[in-house]
Amino acid sequence: MAREGLIRLPVRLASLSRHNPKRRPRPKSTAPQVPPRAPKRARPRIEDRPKPPWHPVPLVEIAVLVGIVCIAVGFFSRDSTHGRTLLVLGFALGSLGGLDTSIREHFAGYRSHTLVLALAPTVAVTVLLAVAKVAPAVILPVAVAILGVAFILLRGAWTRAQAPPQRQ
């Protein structure tokens, strides 16, 4: 019997609801609003990597593999002139393989390799000066100057490669 009486009572559920649209909204916080962060820059995808002109042929990978083989053979016969020559050839081929990829990615705007590319001419000039038996007191300032100039020029090239093309 009591159930029948309760069912017939007029109850307004809207007034009991917490989500009543007639109520004034309360501020969520009294703390000052924090400006939204800038969206994170998406990492470049591997599919976007610039392809070499000889794309279907894995020339860079072959050069690195031959370089590794030359290093291994040259290491075991490093006491002879032939062994030392193979070591130098192996290091050169491996370095050229990595340098090729770095150059393509850097100048295409895919990924910055400024320091690696700036070190390449620095190392080349340093080796040439050392072979020419120039005093070490001269080699160091020349190497630092070449590194600095190359870094600045390559950083500018990276910035230009990153800039979107301008409409005319």
Coordinates of N, CA and C in Angstrom, one line a residue:
M1 N 0.8 -1.2 0.0 CA 0.0 0.0 0.0 C 0.8 1.3 0.0
A2 N 1.9 1.2 0.8 CA 2.7 2.4 0.8 C 3.4 2.6 -0.5
R3 N 3.6 1.6 -1.3 CA 4.2 1.7 -2.6 C 3.3 2.5 -3.5
E4 N 2.1 2.2 -3.5 CA 1.2 2.9 -4.4 C 1.1 4.4 -4.1
G5 N 1.2 4.8 -2.8 CA 1.2 6.2 -2.5 C 2.4 6.9 -3.0
L6 N 3.6 6.2 -2.9 CA 4.8 6.9 -3.3 C 4.9 7.0 -4.8
I7 N 4.3 6.1 -5.5 CA 4.4 6.2 -7.0 C 3.6 7.3 -7.5
R8 N 2.5 7.7 -6.8 CA 1.6 8.7 -7.3 C 2.1 10.1 -6.9
L9 N 3.1 10.2 -6.1 CA 3.6 11.5 -5.7 C 4.2 12.2 -6.9
P10 N 3.9 13.5 -7.1 CA 4.6 14.2 -8.2 C 6.0 14.6 -7.7
V11 N 7.0 14.1 -8.3 CA 8.4 14.4 -8.0 C 9.0 15.0 -9.2
R12 N 9.7 16.2 -9.0 CA 10.4 16.8 -10.1 C 11.9 16.4 -10.0
L13 N 12.3 15.5 -10.9 CA 13.7 15.1 -10.9 C 14.6 16.1 -11.4
A14 N 14.2 17.0 -12.2 CA 15.1 18.1 -12.7 C 15.7 18.9 -11.6
S15 N 14.9 19.2 -10.6 CA 15.4 20.0 -9.5 C 16.4 19.3 -8.6
L16 N 16.4 18.0 -8.7 CA 17.4 17.2 -7.9 C 18.6 16.9 -8.7
S17 N 18.6 17.1 -10.0 CA 19.8 16.8 -10.8 C 20.9 17.8 -10.6
R18 N 22.1 17.3 -10.7 CA 23.3 18.2 -10.6 C 23.5 18.9 -11.9
H19 N 23.0 18.5 -12.9 CA 23.2 19.1 -14.3 C 22.0 19.9 -14.7
N20 N 21.5 20.6 -13.8 CA 20.3 21.5 -14.0 C 20.8 22.7 -14.9
P21 N 20.2 22.9 -16.1 CA 20.6 24.0 -16.9 C 20.3 25.3 -16.4
K22 N 19.4 25.4 -15.4 CA 19.0 26.7 -14.9 C 20.0 27.2 -13.8
R23 N 20.8 26.3 -13.3 CA 21.8 26.7 -12.3 C 22.9 27.5 -13.0
R24 N 23.5 28.4 -12.3 CA 24.6 29.2 -12.8 C 25.9 28.3 -12.7
P25 N 26.6 28.2 -13.8 CA 27.8 27.4 -13.7 C 28.9 28.0 -12.8
R26 N 29.5 27.1 -12.1 CA 30.6 27.6 -11.2 C 31.9 27.5 -11.9
P27 N 32.8 28.4 -11.6 CA 34.1 28.3 -12.3 C 34.8 27.1 -11.8
K28 N 35.5 26.5 -12.7 CA 36.2 25.2 -12.4 C 37.4 25.4 -11.4
S29 N 38.0 26.6 -11.6 CA 39.2 26.8 -10.7 C 39.4 28.3 -10.6
T30 N 40.0 28.7 -9.5 CA 40.2 30.2 -9.3 C 41.7 30.5 -9.8
A31 N 42.4 29.5 -10.2 CA 43.8 29.7 -10.7 C 43.7 30.3 -12.1
P32 N 44.7 31.1 -12.4 CA 44.7 31.7 -13.7 C 44.9 30.7 -14.8
Q33 N 44.3 31.0 -15.9 CA 44.4 30.0 -17.1 C 45.8 30.0 -17.6
V34 N 46.2 28.7 -17.9 CA 47.5 28.5 -18.5 C 47.4 28.5 -20.0
P35 N 48.2 29.2 -20.8 CA 48.0 29.2 -22.2 C 48.3 27.8 -22.8
P36 N 47.6 27.4 -23.8 CA 47.9 26.0 -24.3 C 49.3 25.9 -24.9
R37 N 49.9 24.7 -24.9 CA 51.2 24.5 -25.4 C 51.1 24.4 -26.9
A38 N 52.2 24.8 -27.5 CA 52.3 24.7 -29.0 C 52.3 23.2 -29.3
P39 N 51.6 22.8 -30.4 CA 51.6 21.4 -30.7 C 53.0 20.9 -31.0
K40 N 53.2 19.6 -30.6 CA 54.5 19.0 -30.8 C 54.7 18.8 -32.3
R41 N 55.9 19.0 -32.7 CA 56.2 18.8 -34.1 C 56.3 17.3 -34.4
A42 N 55.7 16.9 -35.4 CA 55.7 15.5 -35.7 C 57.1 15.1 -36.2
R43 N 57.5 13.9 -35.7 CA 58.8 13.4 -36.2 C 58.7 13.0 -37.6
P44 N 59.7 13.2 -38.4 CA 59.6 12.8 -39.8 C 59.5 11.3 -39.9
R45 N 58.7 10.9 -40.8 CA 58.5 9.4 -41.0 C 59.6 8.9 -41.9
I46 N 59.8 7.6 -41.8 CA 60.9 7.0 -42.6 C 60.5 6.9 -44.1
E47 N 59.2 6.9 -44.3 CA 58.7 6.9 -45.7 C 59.0 8.3 -46.4
D48 N 59.1 9.3 -45.6 CA 59.4 10.7 -46.2 C 60.8 10.9 -46.5
R49 N 61.7 10.0 -46.1 CA 63.1 10.1 -46.4 C 63.4 10.3 -47.9
P50 N 64.3 11.3 -48.2 CA 64.5 11.5 -49.7 C 65.2 10.2 -50.3
K51 N 64.8 9.9 -51.5 CA 65.3 8.7 -52.2 C 66.5 9.2 -53.0
P52 N 67.6 8.3 -53.1 CA 68.7 8.7 -54.0 C 68.3 8.5 -55.4
P53 N 69.1 9.1 -56.3 CA 68.8 9.0 -57.7 C 68.9 7.5 -58.2
W54 N 69.6 6.7 -57.6 CA 69.8 5.3 -58.0 C 68.9 4.4 -57.1
H55 N 67.7 4.9 -56.8 CA 66.8 4.3 -55.7 C 66.6 2.8 -55.7
P56 N 66.3 2.1 -56.8 CA 66.1 0.7 -56.6 C 67.4 -0.1 -56.2
V57 N 68.5 0.5 -56.6 CA 69.8 -0.2 -56.3 C 70.3 0.3 -54.9
P58 N 70.6 -0.7 -54.0 CA 71.1 -0.2 -52.6 C 72.6 0.1 -52.7
L59 N 72.9 1.1 -53.4 CA 74.4 1.4 -53.6 C 75.0 1.8 -52.2
V60 N 74.4 2.6 -51.4 CA 75.0 3.0 -50.2 C 75.2 1.8 -49.3
E61 N 74.2 0.9 -49.2 CA 74.4 -0.3 -48.3 C 75.5 -1.2 -48.8
I62 N 75.6 -1.3 -50.2 CA 76.7 -2.1 -50.7 C 78.1 -1.5 -50.4
A63 N 78.2 -0.1 -50.5 CA 79.4 0.5 -50.2 C 79.8 0.3 -48.7
V64 N 78.8 0.4 -47.8 CA 79.1 0.2 -46.4 C 79.5 -1.3 -46.1
L65 N 78.8 -2.2 -46.8 CA 79.2 -3.6 -46.6 C 80.6 -3.9 -47.1
V66 N 81.0 -3.4 -48.3 CA 82.3 -3.6 -48.8 C 83.3 -2.9 -47.8
G67 N 83.0 -1.7 -47.3 CA 83.8 -1.0 -46.3 C 84.1 -1.9 -45.1
I68 N 83.0 -2.5 -44.6 CA 83.1 -3.4 -43.4 C 84.0 -4.5 -43.7
V69 N 83.9 -5.1 -44.9 CA 84.7 -6.3 -45.2 C 86.2 -5.8 -45.3
C70 N 86.4 -4.7 -46.0 CA 87.8 -4.1 -46.1 C 88.4 -3.9 -44.7
I71 N 87.6 -3.3 -43.8 CA 88.1 -3.1 -42.4 C 88.5 -4.4 -41.8
A72 N 87.6 -5.4 -41.9 CA 87.9 -6.7 -41.2 C 89.2 -7.3 -41.8
V73 N 89.3 -7.4 -43.1 CA 90.5 -8.0 -43.7 C 91.7 -7.1 -43.4
G74 N 91.6 -5.8 -43.5 CA 92.7 -5.0 -43.2 C 93.2 -5.0 -41.8
F75 N 92.2 -5.3 -40.8 CA 92.5 -5.4 -39.4 C 93.4 -6.6 -39.2
F76 N 93.1 -7.7 -39.8 CA 93.9 -8.9 -39.6 C 95.3 -8.9 -40.3
S77 N 95.4 -8.0 -41.3 CA 96.8 -7.9 -41.9 C 97.3 -6.5 -41.9
R78 N 97.1 -5.8 -40.7 CA 97.4 -4.4 -40.6 C 98.9 -4.1 -40.5
D79 N 99.7 -5.2 -40.4 CA 101.2 -4.9 -40.3 C 101.8 -4.7 -41.7
S80 N 101.0 -5.0 -42.7 CA 101.6 -4.9 -44.1 C 101.0 -3.6 -44.7
T81 N 101.6 -3.2 -45.8 CA 101.1 -2.0 -46.5 C 99.7 -2.3 -47.1
H82 N 99.5 -3.5 -47.6 CA 98.2 -3.9 -48.2 C 97.1 -3.9 -47.1
G83 N 97.4 -4.3 -45.9 CA 96.4 -4.3 -44.8 C 96.1 -2.9 -44.4
R84 N 97.1 -2.0 -44.3 CA 96.8 -0.6 -44.0 C 96.0 0.1 -45.1
T85 N 96.3 -0.2 -46.3 CA 95.5 0.3 -47.4 C 94.0 -0.1 -47.4
L86 N 93.8 -1.4 -47.0 CA 92.5 -1.9 -46.9 C 91.7 -1.2 -45.8
L87 N 92.4 -1.0 -44.7 CA 91.8 -0.3 -43.5 C 91.3 1.1 -43.9
V88 N 92.2 1.8 -44.6 CA 91.9 3.2 -45.0 C 90.7 3.2 -46.0
L89 N 90.8 2.2 -47.0 CA 89.7 2.1 -48.0 C 88.4 1.7 -47.3
G90 N 88.4 0.9 -46.3 CA 87.2 0.5 -45.6 C 86.6 1.6 -44.8
F91 N 87.4 2.4 -44.1 CA 86.9 3.6 -43.4 C 86.4 4.6 -44.4
A92 N 87.0 4.8 -45.5 CA 86.6 5.8 -46.5 C 85.2 5.4 -47.0
L93 N 85.1 4.1 -47.4 CA 83.8 3.6 -48.0 C 82.6 3.7 -47.0
G94 N 82.9 3.3 -45.7 CA 81.9 3.4 -44.7 C 81.5 4.9 -44.4
S95 N 82.5 5.7 -44.4 CA 82.2 7.2 -44.2 C 81.4 7.8 -45.3
L96 N 81.8 7.4 -46.5 CA 81.0 7.9 -47.7 C 79.6 7.5 -47.7
G97 N 79.4 6.2 -47.3 CA 78.0 5.7 -47.3 C 77.1 6.5 -46.3
G98 N 77.7 6.8 -45.1 CA 76.9 7.6 -44.1 C 76.8 9.1 -44.6
L99 N 77.9 9.6 -45.2 CA 77.9 11.0 -45.6 C 76.9 11.2 -46.7
D100 N 76.7 10.2 -47.6 CA 75.7 10.4 -48.7 C 74.3 10.5 -48.1
T101 N 74.0 9.7 -47.2 CA 72.7 9.7 -46.6 C 72.5 11.0 -45.8
S102 N 73.5 11.5 -45.1 CA 73.4 12.7 -44.3 C 73.2 13.9 -45.3
I103 N 73.9 13.9 -46.4 CA 73.8 15.0 -47.3 C 72.4 15.1 -47.9
R104 N 71.9 13.9 -48.3 CA 70.5 13.9 -48.9 C 69.5 14.4 -47.9
E105 N 69.5 13.8 -46.7 CA 68.5 14.2 -45.7 C 68.6 15.6 -45.2
H106 N 69.9 16.1 -45.1 CA 70.1 17.5 -44.7 C 69.5 18.5 -45.7
F107 N 69.9 18.4 -46.9 CA 69.5 19.4 -47.9 C 68.1 19.2 -48.4
A108 N 67.5 18.1 -48.1 CA 66.0 17.9 -48.4 C 65.2 18.4 -47.3
G109 N 65.7 18.8 -46.2 CA 65.0 19.2 -45.0 C 64.3 18.1 -44.2
Y110 N 64.8 16.9 -44.4 CA 64.2 15.8 -43.7 C 64.7 15.7 -42.2
R111 N 66.0 15.8 -42.1 CA 66.6 15.8 -40.7 C 67.9 16.6 -40.8
S112 N 68.2 17.3 -39.7 CA 69.4 18.1 -39.7 C 70.6 17.3 -39.3
H113 N 71.7 17.4 -40.2 CA 72.9 16.7 -39.9 C 74.1 17.7 -40.0
T114 N 73.8 18.9 -39.4 CA 74.8 20.0 -39.5 C 76.1 19.7 -39.0
L115 N 76.2 19.1 -37.8 CA 77.5 18.9 -37.2 C 78.3 17.8 -37.9
V116 N 77.6 16.7 -38.3 CA 78.3 15.7 -39.1 C 78.8 16.2 -40.4
L117 N 78.0 17.0 -41.1 CA 78.5 17.5 -42.4 C 79.6 18.6 -42.2
A118 N 79.6 19.3 -41.1 CA 80.6 20.3 -40.9 C 81.9 19.6 -40.5
L119 N 81.8 18.5 -39.9 CA 83.0 17.7 -39.5 C 83.7 17.1 -40.7
A120 N 83.0 16.8 -41.7 CA 83.6 16.1 -42.9 C 84.7 16.9 -43.5
P121 N 84.6 18.2 -43.9 CA 85.7 18.9 -44.4 C 86.8 19.2 -43.4
T122 N 86.3 19.3 -42.1 CA 87.3 19.6 -41.1 C 88.3 18.4 -40.9
V123 N 87.7 17.2 -40.9 CA 88.6 16.0 -40.8 C 89.4 15.8 -42.0
A124 N 88.9 16.1 -43.2 CA 89.7 16.0 -44.5 C 90.9 16.9 -44.5
V125 N 90.6 18.2 -44.1 CA 91.7 19.2 -44.1 C 92.7 18.8 -43.0
T126 N 92.2 18.4 -41.8 CA 93.1 18.0 -40.8 C 94.1 16.9 -41.1
V127 N 93.5 15.9 -41.8 CA 94.3 14.7 -42.3 C 95.3 15.2 -43.3
L128 N 94.9 16.0 -44.2 CA 95.9 16.5 -45.2 C 97.0 17.3 -44.6
L129 N 96.7 18.2 -43.6 CA 97.7 19.0 -43.0 C 98.6 18.1 -42.1
A130 N 98.1 17.0 -41.5 CA 98.9 16.1 -40.7 C 99.8 15.3 -41.6
V131 N 99.4 14.9 -42.8 CA 100.2 14.2 -43.8 C 101.3 15.1 -44.3
A132 N 101.0 16.4 -44.5 CA 101.9 17.3 -45.0 C 102.9 17.8 -43.8
K133 N 102.8 17.2 -42.7 CA 103.6 17.5 -41.5 C 103.6 18.9 -41.1
V134 N 102.4 19.5 -41.1 CA 102.3 20.9 -40.6 C 102.3 20.8 -39.0
A135 N 102.8 21.8 -38.4 CA 102.8 21.8 -36.9 C 101.4 21.7 -36.3
P136 N 101.3 20.9 -35.2 CA 100.0 20.8 -34.6 C 99.4 22.1 -34.1
A137 N 100.3 23.1 -33.8 CA 99.8 24.4 -33.3 C 99.1 25.2 -34.4
V138 N 99.3 24.8 -35.7 CA 98.7 25.4 -36.8 C 97.4 24.6 -37.2
I139 N 97.5 23.3 -37.0 CA 96.4 22.5 -37.5 C 95.1 22.8 -36.6
L140 N 95.2 22.9 -35.3 CA 94.1 23.1 -34.5 C 93.3 24.4 -34.8
P141 N 93.9 25.5 -34.9 CA 93.1 26.7 -35.3 C 92.5 26.7 -36.7
V142 N 93.2 26.0 -37.6 CA 92.6 25.9 -38.9 C 91.4 25.0 -38.9
A143 N 91.5 23.9 -38.1 CA 90.4 23.0 -38.0 C 89.2 23.6 -37.4
V144 N 89.4 24.4 -36.3 CA 88.3 25.1 -35.6 C 87.7 26.1 -36.6
A145 N 88.5 26.8 -37.3 CA 87.9 27.8 -38.3 C 87.1 27.1 -39.3
I146 N 87.6 26.1 -39.9 CA 86.8 25.3 -40.9 C 85.5 24.8 -40.4
L147 N 85.6 24.2 -39.2 CA 84.4 23.7 -38.5 C 83.4 24.8 -38.3
G148 N 83.8 26.0 -37.8 CA 82.9 27.1 -37.6 C 82.2 27.6 -38.8
V149 N 83.0 27.8 -39.9 CA 82.4 28.3 -41.1 C 81.5 27.3 -41.7
A150 N 81.9 26.1 -41.8 CA 81.0 25.0 -42.3 C 79.8 24.9 -41.5
F151 N 79.8 24.9 -40.2 CA 78.6 24.8 -39.4 C 77.7 25.9 -39.7
I152 N 78.1 27.2 -39.8 CA 77.3 28.3 -40.1 C 76.6 28.2 -41.4
L153 N 77.4 27.8 -42.4 CA 76.8 27.7 -43.8 C 75.8 26.5 -43.9
L154 N 76.1 25.4 -43.3 CA 75.2 24.3 -43.3 C 74.0 24.5 -42.5
R155 N 74.1 25.2 -41.4 CA 72.9 25.6 -40.6 C 71.9 26.5 -41.4
G156 N 72.5 27.4 -42.2 CA 71.7 28.2 -43.1 C 71.0 27.4 -44.1
A157 N 71.7 26.5 -44.7 CA 71.1 25.6 -45.7 C 70.0 24.8 -45.1
W158 N 70.1 24.3 -43.9 CA 69.1 23.6 -43.2 C 67.9 24.4 -43.0
T159 N 68.1 25.7 -42.6 CA 67.0 26.6 -42.3 C 66.2 26.9 -43.6
R160 N 67.0 27.1 -44.7 CA 66.3 27.3 -46.0 C 65.6 26.1 -46.5
A161 N 66.1 24.9 -46.2 CA 65.4 23.7 -46.6 C 64.1 23.5 -45.8
Q162 N 64.1 23.9 -44.6 CA 62.9 23.8 -43.7 C 61.8 24.8 -44.1
A163 N 62.2 25.9 -44.7 CA 61.2 27.0 -44.9 C 60.2 26.5 -46.0
P164 N 58.9 26.8 -45.8 CA 58.0 26.4 -46.8 C 58.2 27.2 -48.1
P165 N 57.9 26.7 -49.3 CA 58.1 27.5 -50.5 C 57.2 28.7 -50.5
Q166 N 57.7 29.8 -50.9 CA 56.9 31.0 -50.9 C 56.2 31.2 -52.2
R167 N 54.9 31.7 -52.1 CA 54.1 31.9 -53.3 C 54.4 33.2 -53.9
Q168 N 54.3 33.3 -55.2 CA 54.6 34.6 -55.8 C 53.4 35.1 -56.5

